Short mmCIF file of C-alpha atoms in Angstrom, two decimals:
data_model
loop_
_atom_site.label_atom_id
_atom_site.label_comp_id
_atom_site.label_asym_id
_atom_site.label_seq_id
_atom_site.Cartn_x
_atom_site.Cartn_y
_atom_site.Cartn_z
CA MET A 10 54.77 16.05 56.67
CA THR A 11 54.27 13.17 59.11
CA LYS A 12 56.07 12.94 62.44
CA ARG A 13 58.77 10.36 63.19
CA ILE A 14 58.07 8.49 66.42
CA PRO A 15 61.26 7.51 68.29
CA HIS A 16 62.24 4.89 70.84
CA TRP A 17 63.22 5.52 74.48
CA ILE A 18 66.43 3.83 75.59
CA ASP A 19 68.66 4.55 78.58
CA GLY A 20 66.80 7.67 79.64
CA ALA A 21 66.52 9.45 76.27
CA ARG A 22 64.65 9.50 72.97
CA VAL A 23 66.48 7.51 70.32
CA ASP A 24 65.98 7.84 66.56
CA LEU A 25 67.03 4.73 64.68
CA PRO A 26 68.19 4.80 61.05
CA ASP A 27 65.43 4.51 58.44
CA ARG A 28 65.19 0.82 57.70
CA ARG A 29 61.80 -0.78 58.18
CA LEU A 30 59.11 1.83 58.75
CA SER A 31 55.57 1.31 60.01
CA ALA A 32 52.89 3.90 59.29
CA VAL A 33 50.74 5.36 62.08
CA PHE A 34 47.26 6.65 61.18
CA ASP A 35 44.62 8.95 62.60
CA PRO A 36 41.65 6.53 62.52
CA ALA A 37 39.12 9.37 62.42
CA THR A 38 40.48 10.75 59.14
CA GLY A 39 42.27 7.79 57.60
CA ALA A 40 45.34 9.97 57.05
CA GLN A 41 48.84 8.92 58.00
CA SER A 42 49.96 10.96 61.00
CA GLY A 43 53.38 9.47 61.63
CA SER A 44 55.79 6.61 61.15
CA VAL A 45 57.98 4.57 63.42
CA THR A 46 61.23 2.77 62.70
CA LEU A 47 60.83 -0.85 63.69
CA ALA A 48 63.60 -2.18 65.90
CA GLU A 49 65.89 -4.94 64.74
CA THR A 50 67.36 -7.61 67.01
CA ALA A 51 70.50 -5.54 67.61
CA ASP A 52 68.40 -2.52 68.66
CA VAL A 53 66.55 -4.63 71.19
CA ALA A 54 69.88 -5.86 72.53
CA VAL A 55 70.94 -2.25 73.19
CA ALA A 56 67.77 -1.65 75.23
CA VAL A 57 68.18 -4.91 77.14
CA ARG A 58 71.78 -4.01 77.97
CA ALA A 59 70.69 -0.58 79.25
CA ALA A 60 68.04 -2.22 81.45
CA ALA A 61 70.44 -4.89 82.68
CA LEU A 62 73.11 -2.34 83.60
CA ALA A 63 70.55 -0.17 85.42
CA PHE A 64 69.12 -3.09 87.39
CA PRO A 65 71.63 -3.44 90.27
CA ALA A 66 71.43 0.20 91.31
CA TRP A 67 67.63 0.33 91.03
CA ARG A 68 67.28 -2.94 92.95
CA ASP A 69 69.52 -1.60 95.70
CA LEU A 70 67.81 1.79 95.94
CA SER A 71 66.02 2.17 99.25
CA ILE A 72 62.30 1.52 99.50
CA ALA A 73 61.74 5.14 100.49
CA LYS A 74 63.50 6.50 97.41
CA ARG A 75 61.76 4.14 94.97
CA GLN A 76 58.44 5.03 96.54
CA THR A 77 59.16 8.76 96.28
CA ILE A 78 59.80 8.49 92.52
CA LEU A 79 56.62 6.49 91.93
CA PHE A 80 54.59 8.93 94.05
CA ARG A 81 55.91 11.78 91.91
CA PHE A 82 54.99 9.86 88.75
CA ARG A 83 51.46 9.35 90.06
CA GLU A 84 51.06 13.07 90.77
CA LEU A 85 52.37 14.07 87.33
CA LEU A 86 50.10 11.54 85.64
CA ASP A 87 47.05 12.74 87.53
CA ALA A 88 47.78 16.38 86.68
CA ARG A 89 48.46 15.82 82.98
CA LYS A 90 46.35 12.84 81.99
CA GLY A 91 44.44 15.03 79.55
CA GLU A 92 47.57 15.27 77.37
CA LEU A 93 47.85 11.48 77.26
CA ALA A 94 44.16 11.09 76.44
CA GLU A 95 44.53 13.33 73.39
CA ILE A 96 47.49 11.25 72.19
CA ILE A 97 45.52 8.03 72.58
CA THR A 98 42.51 9.38 70.71
CA ALA A 99 44.68 10.66 67.86
CA GLU A 100 46.27 7.25 67.25
CA HIS A 101 43.74 4.72 68.51
CA GLY A 102 40.51 6.54 67.72
CA LYS A 103 38.57 5.98 70.96
CA VAL A 104 36.71 9.01 72.25
CA VAL A 105 38.57 11.28 74.67
CA SER A 106 36.34 10.43 77.63
CA ASP A 107 37.05 6.74 77.09
CA ALA A 108 40.78 7.44 76.84
CA LEU A 109 40.61 9.30 80.16
CA GLY A 110 38.79 6.34 81.68
CA GLU A 111 41.53 4.01 80.47
CA ILE A 112 44.22 6.19 82.05
CA THR A 113 42.31 6.38 85.33
CA ARG A 114 42.07 2.59 85.57
CA GLY A 115 45.79 2.34 84.89
CA GLN A 116 46.46 4.98 87.52
CA GLU A 117 44.66 2.79 90.05
CA VAL A 118 47.38 0.18 89.59
CA VAL A 119 50.03 2.86 90.12
CA GLU A 120 48.33 3.76 93.38
CA PHE A 121 48.12 0.12 94.43
CA ALA A 122 51.81 -0.37 93.62
CA LEU A 123 52.72 2.51 95.92
CA GLY A 124 51.81 0.26 98.84
CA PHE A 125 54.60 -2.13 97.93
CA PRO A 126 56.53 -1.82 101.24
CA GLU A 127 53.67 -3.65 102.96
CA VAL A 128 53.38 -6.34 100.28
CA LEU A 129 57.12 -7.05 100.10
CA LYS A 130 57.91 -7.27 103.81
CA GLY A 131 58.71 -10.98 103.91
CA ASP A 132 58.32 -13.36 106.89
CA TYR A 133 60.43 -14.09 109.96
CA SER A 134 60.28 -17.05 112.34
CA VAL A 135 62.30 -16.61 115.53
CA ASN A 136 63.81 -19.71 117.16
CA ALA A 137 62.37 -22.13 114.63
CA SER A 138 64.86 -24.55 116.12
CA THR A 139 66.94 -23.87 119.20
CA GLY A 140 69.05 -20.84 118.38
CA VAL A 141 67.97 -20.94 114.73
CA ASP A 142 65.93 -18.25 112.96
CA VAL A 143 64.29 -18.73 109.55
CA TYR A 144 63.22 -15.85 107.38
CA SER A 145 62.19 -15.28 103.77
CA PHE A 146 62.01 -12.20 101.61
CA PRO A 147 61.18 -11.36 97.98
CA GLN A 148 63.69 -9.93 95.53
CA PRO A 149 63.19 -8.54 92.01
CA ILE A 150 63.77 -10.87 89.08
CA GLY A 151 65.72 -8.48 86.80
CA VAL A 152 64.75 -7.18 83.35
CA ALA A 153 60.99 -7.43 82.77
CA ALA A 154 59.61 -7.14 79.22
CA ILE A 155 56.06 -5.96 78.52
CA ILE A 156 54.41 -6.49 75.13
CA SER A 157 51.19 -4.49 75.02
CA PRO A 158 48.27 -4.33 72.54
CA PHE A 159 46.82 -1.46 70.53
CA ASN A 160 43.47 -1.27 72.30
CA PHE A 161 44.73 0.11 75.64
CA PRO A 162 48.07 1.81 74.94
CA ALA A 163 48.24 3.34 78.44
CA MET A 164 46.20 1.11 80.74
CA VAL A 165 47.68 -2.27 79.83
CA PRO A 166 51.31 -1.15 80.28
CA MET A 167 50.26 0.31 83.64
CA TRP A 168 48.87 -3.09 84.63
CA PHE A 169 52.48 -4.24 84.74
CA PHE A 170 55.23 -1.64 84.93
CA PRO A 171 54.26 0.15 88.19
CA ILE A 172 54.44 -3.16 90.06
CA ALA A 173 57.59 -4.28 88.25
CA LEU A 174 59.33 -0.99 89.08
CA ALA A 175 58.09 -0.91 92.66
CA ALA A 176 59.49 -4.41 93.20
CA GLY A 177 62.91 -3.25 91.97
CA ASN A 178 62.94 -4.53 88.39
CA THR A 179 63.90 -2.67 85.24
CA VAL A 180 61.49 -2.63 82.29
CA ILE A 181 61.39 -2.79 78.51
CA LEU A 182 58.01 -1.91 77.00
CA LYS A 183 57.21 -2.95 73.43
CA PRO A 184 53.94 -1.14 72.56
CA SER A 185 51.79 -1.76 69.52
CA GLU A 186 53.20 -0.17 66.41
CA LYS A 187 49.64 1.02 65.60
CA ASP A 188 49.59 3.56 68.46
CA PRO A 189 53.13 3.88 69.83
CA SER A 190 53.20 7.45 71.16
CA ALA A 191 51.48 6.84 74.51
CA ALA A 192 54.38 4.65 75.62
CA LEU A 193 56.87 7.41 74.87
CA TRP A 194 54.80 9.92 76.82
CA LEU A 195 54.80 7.58 79.83
CA ALA A 196 58.57 7.07 79.54
CA ALA A 197 59.19 10.82 79.49
CA LEU A 198 56.91 11.30 82.51
CA LEU A 199 58.74 8.61 84.48
CA HIS A 200 62.02 10.35 83.60
CA GLU A 201 60.59 13.66 84.78
CA ALA A 202 59.55 11.98 88.02
CA GLY A 203 63.18 11.07 88.66
CA LEU A 204 63.41 7.51 87.39
CA PRO A 205 67.09 6.77 86.62
CA ALA A 206 68.21 6.20 83.05
CA GLY A 207 67.86 2.63 81.82
CA VAL A 208 65.22 1.61 84.35
CA PHE A 209 62.35 2.08 81.87
CA ASN A 210 62.86 1.68 78.11
CA VAL A 211 60.53 1.68 75.09
CA VAL A 212 61.34 -0.33 71.98
CA GLN A 213 59.07 0.18 68.98
CA GLY A 214 58.72 -2.86 66.80
CA ASP A 215 56.92 -5.85 65.36
CA LYS A 216 57.52 -9.61 65.55
CA VAL A 217 61.27 -9.10 65.10
CA ALA A 218 61.43 -7.10 68.33
CA VAL A 219 59.07 -9.49 70.10
CA ASP A 220 61.18 -12.52 69.21
CA ALA A 221 64.33 -10.70 70.29
CA LEU A 222 62.79 -10.11 73.73
CA LEU A 223 61.51 -13.68 73.99
CA GLU A 224 64.94 -15.12 73.20
CA HIS A 225 67.33 -12.70 74.93
CA PRO A 226 69.05 -14.41 77.87
CA ASP A 227 69.05 -11.25 80.00
CA VAL A 228 65.26 -10.82 79.88
CA ALA A 229 63.80 -12.51 82.97
CA SER A 230 60.06 -12.24 82.33
CA ILE A 231 57.47 -11.54 79.67
CA SER A 232 54.08 -9.93 80.25
CA PHE A 233 51.75 -9.96 77.24
CA VAL A 234 48.18 -9.01 76.36
CA GLY A 235 46.74 -9.75 72.91
CA SER A 236 45.04 -12.41 70.82
CA THR A 237 44.99 -16.06 71.84
CA PRO A 238 47.16 -17.39 68.99
CA ILE A 239 49.88 -14.84 69.78
CA ALA A 240 49.52 -15.37 73.54
CA ARG A 241 50.07 -19.09 73.06
CA TYR A 242 53.13 -18.40 70.89
CA ILE A 243 54.51 -15.93 73.45
CA TYR A 244 54.00 -18.40 76.28
CA GLU A 245 55.54 -21.38 74.51
CA THR A 246 58.51 -19.46 73.10
CA ALA A 247 59.37 -17.54 76.26
CA ALA A 248 58.99 -20.61 78.46
CA ARG A 249 61.25 -22.56 76.14
CA HIS A 250 63.89 -19.89 76.76
CA GLY A 251 63.52 -20.19 80.52
CA LYS A 252 61.48 -17.05 81.20
CA ARG A 253 58.65 -16.38 83.58
CA VAL A 254 55.53 -15.68 81.46
CA GLN A 255 52.08 -14.20 81.88
CA ALA A 256 50.32 -14.15 78.50
CA LEU A 257 46.72 -12.94 78.45
CA GLY A 258 44.82 -13.94 75.31
CA GLY A 259 41.52 -13.30 73.58
CA ALA A 260 37.92 -13.61 74.62
CA LYS A 261 34.34 -14.14 73.61
CA ASN A 262 32.47 -12.73 76.58
CA HIS A 263 28.84 -13.65 77.21
CA MET A 264 26.21 -12.06 79.39
CA LEU A 265 23.45 -14.41 80.57
CA VAL A 266 20.10 -12.66 80.88
CA LEU A 267 17.46 -14.37 83.01
CA PRO A 268 13.77 -13.57 82.51
CA ASP A 269 13.50 -11.82 85.88
CA ALA A 270 16.25 -9.31 85.07
CA ASP A 271 15.61 -5.56 84.81
CA LEU A 272 15.65 -5.27 81.01
CA ASP A 273 16.34 -1.54 81.05
CA LEU A 274 19.47 -2.20 83.12
CA VAL A 275 20.38 -5.06 80.79
CA ALA A 276 19.90 -2.92 77.66
CA ASP A 277 22.09 -0.15 79.07
CA ALA A 278 24.74 -2.69 80.02
CA ALA A 279 24.66 -4.43 76.64
CA VAL A 280 25.14 -1.17 74.74
CA ASN A 281 27.85 0.12 77.05
CA ALA A 282 29.78 -3.14 77.17
CA GLY A 283 29.24 -4.11 73.55
CA PHE A 284 30.04 -0.82 71.83
CA GLY A 285 32.25 1.14 74.21
CA SER A 286 35.72 1.69 72.72
CA ALA A 287 34.18 0.42 69.46
CA GLY A 288 34.17 -3.08 70.93
CA GLU A 289 37.97 -3.19 70.77
CA ARG A 290 38.53 -4.56 74.25
CA CYS A 291 39.02 -8.08 75.56
CA MET A 292 36.31 -7.59 78.19
CA ALA A 293 33.65 -6.35 75.76
CA ILE A 294 30.36 -8.23 75.77
CA SER A 295 30.11 -9.99 72.43
CA VAL A 296 27.14 -12.29 73.06
CA ALA A 297 23.94 -11.80 75.01
CA VAL A 298 22.56 -15.22 75.93
CA VAL A 299 18.91 -14.50 76.62
CA VAL A 300 16.63 -16.96 78.39
CA GLU A 301 13.24 -16.79 76.73
CA PRO A 302 10.66 -15.31 76.63
CA VAL A 303 12.36 -11.90 76.97
CA ALA A 304 14.63 -11.74 73.89
CA ASP A 305 12.26 -9.71 71.71
CA ALA A 306 11.64 -7.16 74.46
CA LEU A 307 15.38 -6.83 75.11
CA ILE A 308 16.18 -6.38 71.41
CA GLU A 309 13.61 -3.58 71.20
CA LYS A 310 15.22 -1.76 74.13
CA VAL A 311 18.79 -2.27 72.85
CA THR A 312 17.84 -1.09 69.37
CA ALA A 313 16.26 2.07 70.74
CA ARG A 314 19.43 2.91 72.63
CA MET A 315 21.62 2.20 69.60
CA ARG A 316 19.65 4.73 67.56
CA GLY A 317 20.67 7.44 70.03
CA LEU A 318 24.41 6.82 69.78
CA ARG A 319 26.57 9.40 68.05
CA ILE A 320 29.40 7.85 66.06
CA GLY A 321 32.28 10.02 64.95
CA ASP A 322 35.58 11.71 65.68
CA GLY A 323 36.54 11.10 69.30
CA ARG A 324 37.57 14.75 69.67
CA ARG A 325 34.04 15.99 68.90
CA GLY A 326 32.22 14.67 71.96
CA CYS A 327 30.88 11.57 70.19
CA ASP A 328 29.85 8.36 71.94
CA MET A 329 31.92 5.96 69.83
CA GLY A 330 34.89 6.51 67.57
CA PRO A 331 36.34 4.65 64.58
CA LEU A 332 38.18 1.35 64.55
CA VAL A 333 41.96 1.42 64.77
CA THR A 334 42.87 0.60 61.13
CA ARG A 335 41.16 0.19 57.78
CA GLU A 336 42.15 -3.49 57.67
CA HIS A 337 40.67 -4.16 61.08
CA ARG A 338 37.46 -2.31 60.18
CA ASP A 339 37.09 -4.42 57.04
CA ARG A 340 37.73 -7.63 58.96
CA VAL A 341 35.12 -6.80 61.60
CA ALA A 342 32.57 -5.77 58.96
CA SER A 343 33.04 -9.08 57.16
CA TYR A 344 31.47 -10.90 60.10
CA ILE A 345 28.15 -9.23 59.37
CA ASP A 346 28.03 -11.03 56.03
CA ILE A 347 29.20 -14.26 57.66
CA ALA A 348 26.41 -14.09 60.23
CA ALA A 349 23.76 -13.33 57.61
CA ALA A 350 24.95 -16.17 55.39
CA ASP A 351 24.70 -18.54 58.37
CA GLY A 352 21.09 -17.57 59.04
CA ALA A 353 21.37 -14.77 61.58
CA VAL A 354 19.08 -11.75 61.45
CA VAL A 355 20.90 -8.42 61.02
CA VAL A 356 18.82 -6.14 63.24
CA VAL A 357 21.14 -3.12 63.01
CA ASP A 358 23.85 -2.95 60.33
CA GLY A 359 26.78 -0.79 61.40
CA ARG A 360 28.00 -0.49 57.81
CA GLU A 361 25.17 1.98 57.22
CA VAL A 362 26.38 4.46 59.84
CA GLU A 363 26.66 8.16 59.00
CA PRO A 364 29.56 9.33 61.18
CA ASP A 365 30.27 12.77 62.53
CA GLY A 366 33.74 12.72 61.04
CA ASP A 367 35.89 12.62 57.96
CA PRO A 368 34.57 10.19 55.31
CA GLY A 369 38.03 8.68 55.10
CA GLY A 370 37.89 7.46 58.71
CA PHE A 371 37.73 3.80 59.64
CA TRP A 372 34.05 3.79 60.47
CA LEU A 373 31.79 0.94 61.48
CA GLY A 374 28.72 1.63 63.56
CA PRO A 375 27.26 -0.55 66.30
CA THR A 376 25.82 -3.75 64.89
CA LEU A 377 23.17 -6.04 66.41
CA LEU A 378 22.67 -9.62 65.25
CA ASP A 379 19.80 -11.88 66.37
CA ARG A 380 19.39 -15.65 66.26
CA VAL A 381 23.08 -16.20 65.61
CA PRO A 382 23.80 -19.92 65.16
CA THR A 383 26.40 -21.15 67.64
CA THR A 384 28.13 -22.91 64.75
CA SER A 385 28.72 -19.62 62.93
CA ARG A 386 32.15 -17.99 63.00
CA ALA A 387 30.28 -14.83 63.96
CA TYR A 388 29.63 -16.63 67.25
CA THR A 389 32.83 -18.62 67.78
CA ASP A 390 35.48 -16.09 66.66
CA GLU A 391 36.72 -13.12 68.64
CA ILE A 392 35.51 -10.30 66.38
CA PHE A 393 36.97 -7.43 68.43
CA GLY A 394 34.62 -4.77 67.16
CA PRO A 395 31.18 -3.23 67.75
CA VAL A 396 29.16 -6.36 66.95
CA LEU A 397 26.73 -7.76 69.53
CA ALA A 398 25.11 -11.15 68.96
CA ILE A 399 21.87 -12.37 70.52
CA VAL A 400 21.60 -16.10 71.22
CA ARG A 401 18.26 -17.37 72.57
CA VAL A 402 18.10 -20.27 75.03
CA ASP A 403 15.30 -21.97 76.94
CA SER A 404 16.82 -22.18 80.42
CA TYR A 405 19.54 -21.09 82.82
CA GLU A 406 21.14 -24.52 82.45
CA ALA A 407 21.30 -24.22 78.65
CA GLY A 408 22.94 -20.82 78.96
CA VAL A 409 25.62 -22.05 81.36
CA GLU A 410 26.31 -25.08 79.17
CA LEU A 411 26.72 -22.81 76.15
CA ILE A 412 29.14 -20.47 77.91
CA ASN A 413 31.18 -23.26 79.45
CA GLY A 414 31.42 -25.00 76.09
CA GLY A 415 33.37 -22.14 74.52
CA ALA A 416 37.12 -22.05 74.00
CA PHE A 417 37.59 -18.80 75.94
CA GLY A 418 37.14 -18.02 79.61
CA ASN A 419 37.97 -14.35 80.10
CA GLY A 420 34.90 -12.52 81.38
CA THR A 421 31.19 -13.11 81.72
CA ALA A 422 28.16 -11.64 83.47
CA ILE A 423 24.75 -12.67 84.69
CA PHE A 424 21.80 -10.30 84.89
CA THR A 425 19.11 -11.35 87.32
CA ASN A 426 17.26 -10.36 90.48
CA ASP A 427 17.56 -13.90 91.81
CA GLY A 428 20.39 -14.07 94.34
CA GLY A 429 20.36 -17.86 94.36
CA ALA A 430 20.80 -18.03 90.59
CA ALA A 431 23.62 -15.49 90.69
CA ARG A 432 25.42 -17.39 93.44
CA ARG A 433 25.03 -20.65 91.57
CA PHE A 434 26.32 -19.01 88.38
CA GLN A 435 29.51 -17.68 89.96
CA TYR A 436 30.45 -21.19 91.10
CA GLU A 437 29.37 -23.17 88.03
CA ILE A 438 30.72 -20.92 85.28
CA GLU A 439 34.21 -21.72 83.93
CA VAL A 440 35.40 -18.15 83.47
CA GLY A 441 38.04 -16.14 85.29
CA MET A 442 36.18 -12.84 85.85
CA ILE A 443 32.46 -12.70 86.59
CA GLY A 444 30.00 -9.84 86.87
CA VAL A 445 26.69 -10.00 88.71
CA ASN A 446 24.58 -7.27 87.13
CA VAL A 447 27.94 -5.75 86.12
CA PRO A 448 28.72 -6.08 82.40
CA ILE A 449 32.50 -5.52 82.35
CA PRO A 450 33.87 -7.10 85.54
CA VAL A 451 37.45 -5.84 85.30
CA PRO A 452 38.79 -6.29 88.86
CA VAL A 453 39.96 -3.32 90.86
CA ALA A 454 43.73 -2.90 91.22
CA TYR A 455 44.07 -4.77 94.53
CA HIS A 456 42.53 -7.89 93.03
CA SER A 457 44.00 -9.51 89.89
CA PHE A 458 43.04 -9.63 86.21
CA GLY A 459 43.08 -12.83 84.18
CA GLY A 460 40.92 -15.42 82.49
CA TRP A 461 40.72 -19.18 82.16
CA LYS A 462 41.12 -21.65 79.31
CA ALA A 463 42.34 -20.14 76.03
CA SER A 464 42.16 -16.63 77.49
CA ALA A 465 45.31 -16.96 79.61
CA PHE A 466 48.63 -18.78 79.50
CA GLY A 467 50.86 -18.96 82.57
CA ASP A 468 50.06 -19.32 86.24
CA THR A 469 49.95 -15.69 87.35
CA LYS A 470 47.36 -13.02 86.68
CA ALA A 471 48.02 -9.33 86.10
CA TYR A 472 48.36 -6.76 88.92
CA GLY A 473 47.07 -7.18 92.47
CA ARG A 474 49.11 -9.36 94.80
CA GLN A 475 49.64 -11.85 91.99
CA GLY A 476 51.44 -9.11 90.10
CA PHE A 477 53.97 -8.74 92.91
CA HIS A 478 54.42 -12.51 93.02
CA PHE A 479 55.16 -12.51 89.31
CA PHE A 480 57.80 -9.79 89.46
CA THR A 481 59.63 -11.17 92.51
CA ARG A 482 61.23 -14.41 93.63
CA GLU A 483 61.63 -15.51 97.20
CA LYS A 484 64.75 -16.31 99.19
CA ALA A 485 64.60 -18.31 102.41
CA VAL A 486 67.42 -17.97 104.94
CA THR A 487 68.12 -20.29 107.86
CA ALA A 488 70.52 -18.59 110.31
CA ARG A 489 72.23 -19.57 113.51
CA TRP A 490 74.68 -17.35 115.41
CA LEU A 491 76.68 -19.74 117.51
CA ASP A 492 77.35 -19.33 121.18
CA PRO A 493 81.14 -19.30 121.74
CA SER A 494 80.82 -22.40 123.93
CA HIS A 495 79.15 -24.43 121.19
CA GLY A 496 81.16 -27.04 119.37
CA GLY A 497 81.21 -30.62 118.26
CA ILE A 498 80.71 -32.60 115.07
CA ASN A 499 77.43 -34.23 114.00
CA LEU A 500 77.21 -35.93 110.61
CA GLY A 501 73.52 -36.77 110.97
CA PHE A 502 70.63 -35.17 109.13
CA PRO A 503 69.74 -31.75 110.62
CA GLN A 504 66.83 -32.03 113.05
CA ASN A 505 64.69 -29.56 114.93
CA ALA A 506 65.41 -29.40 118.62
#
């Protein structure tokens, strides 16, 4: 018998009537492990009302008390992150060590958010004009909605909600229906830490729930991570309804390899960044742009490392787990045929993998493609799986032109021992996050995450100081306390004196 996965509204688990159900699978076995009732518009309205009613009291709670609750949440998370990792592996499929890494990166944002009293202090100008003081301070925006993807069911929500809560907002999280249990675990932990009812809610759902959040007048902001077509839709729809929006989209991340690079370092980086989490991450390296004459030598080193990878059930100490669903596995695998038909060389075919796991799992091994035409969909599309393409170029300039010519601008990296080339690259490349001999340049929590071009919609990146700017709005106050002897009428325009 499969488990029923509930919602979390107003401080408690909520089971909705059986209407539209969505199946949840264990990707390592292919078996259904649970089901979730998808929220209708009216269900979302109940969660929004709970968040809206909880907002004034949470906003008005002292800084010290809000900070105490978030500190307690951080300590509980750190002590019990192993439980959450097991939940993630059971529904997403990534190996347990990778799930723990995801949680740790999310925890870093929690720790950054705990410094919010310093970030939210405001500014004060004494005697800006004679007897007049001017000061400004940030205030929370209200109900903040977060729509998170399947690939990081813990980390991506933690990019947003710790900062939103610290700033005094209430939150509604709509996780992916493919792996919904991590969100519930986080909600229960926040409740255990002392978060008041209604301040953090979880609504399970699909597009119906998403549209309800985008259109509800009491939702002040939308934070989204997912594919570019959906990010664009989220941005346009939410903005049309007067909401503040940060919508992070898809990617096609390149690493530029110069001939002077340490090819052993490059090969390690390509395998780690290309196949970690089965390639299901928006900062995965999908294309290695190799400046000749080193492509053949690099392919030999990458292939040797791929042979040593153990693919299988993430609970068995393997290096890479399955893909999240059968449909996604089949879609990713189809790009191998597309590449071959377009003239690419299939160096390693992941469809031939022999996994350490149940034969019913959603398996696709690491795949390496060489000489991929830049006109092929295997090059232009975001595949979102363990497929690494090699594109050969003749010069640094050709590599930069190729990268800058793409539709996406999320992450990129350059591998070289030439400091001048690396410095030139970081200025010339049209991408939001850049690694220099670092393959996955996800910024630390006190910087901000976000791409350029079709990889991001909205003006504000995730977490860091930009995260606090997104979840607050500023008030400016001009104050004068009159001396009893002051008087008189002046109809002129106010002037400084």
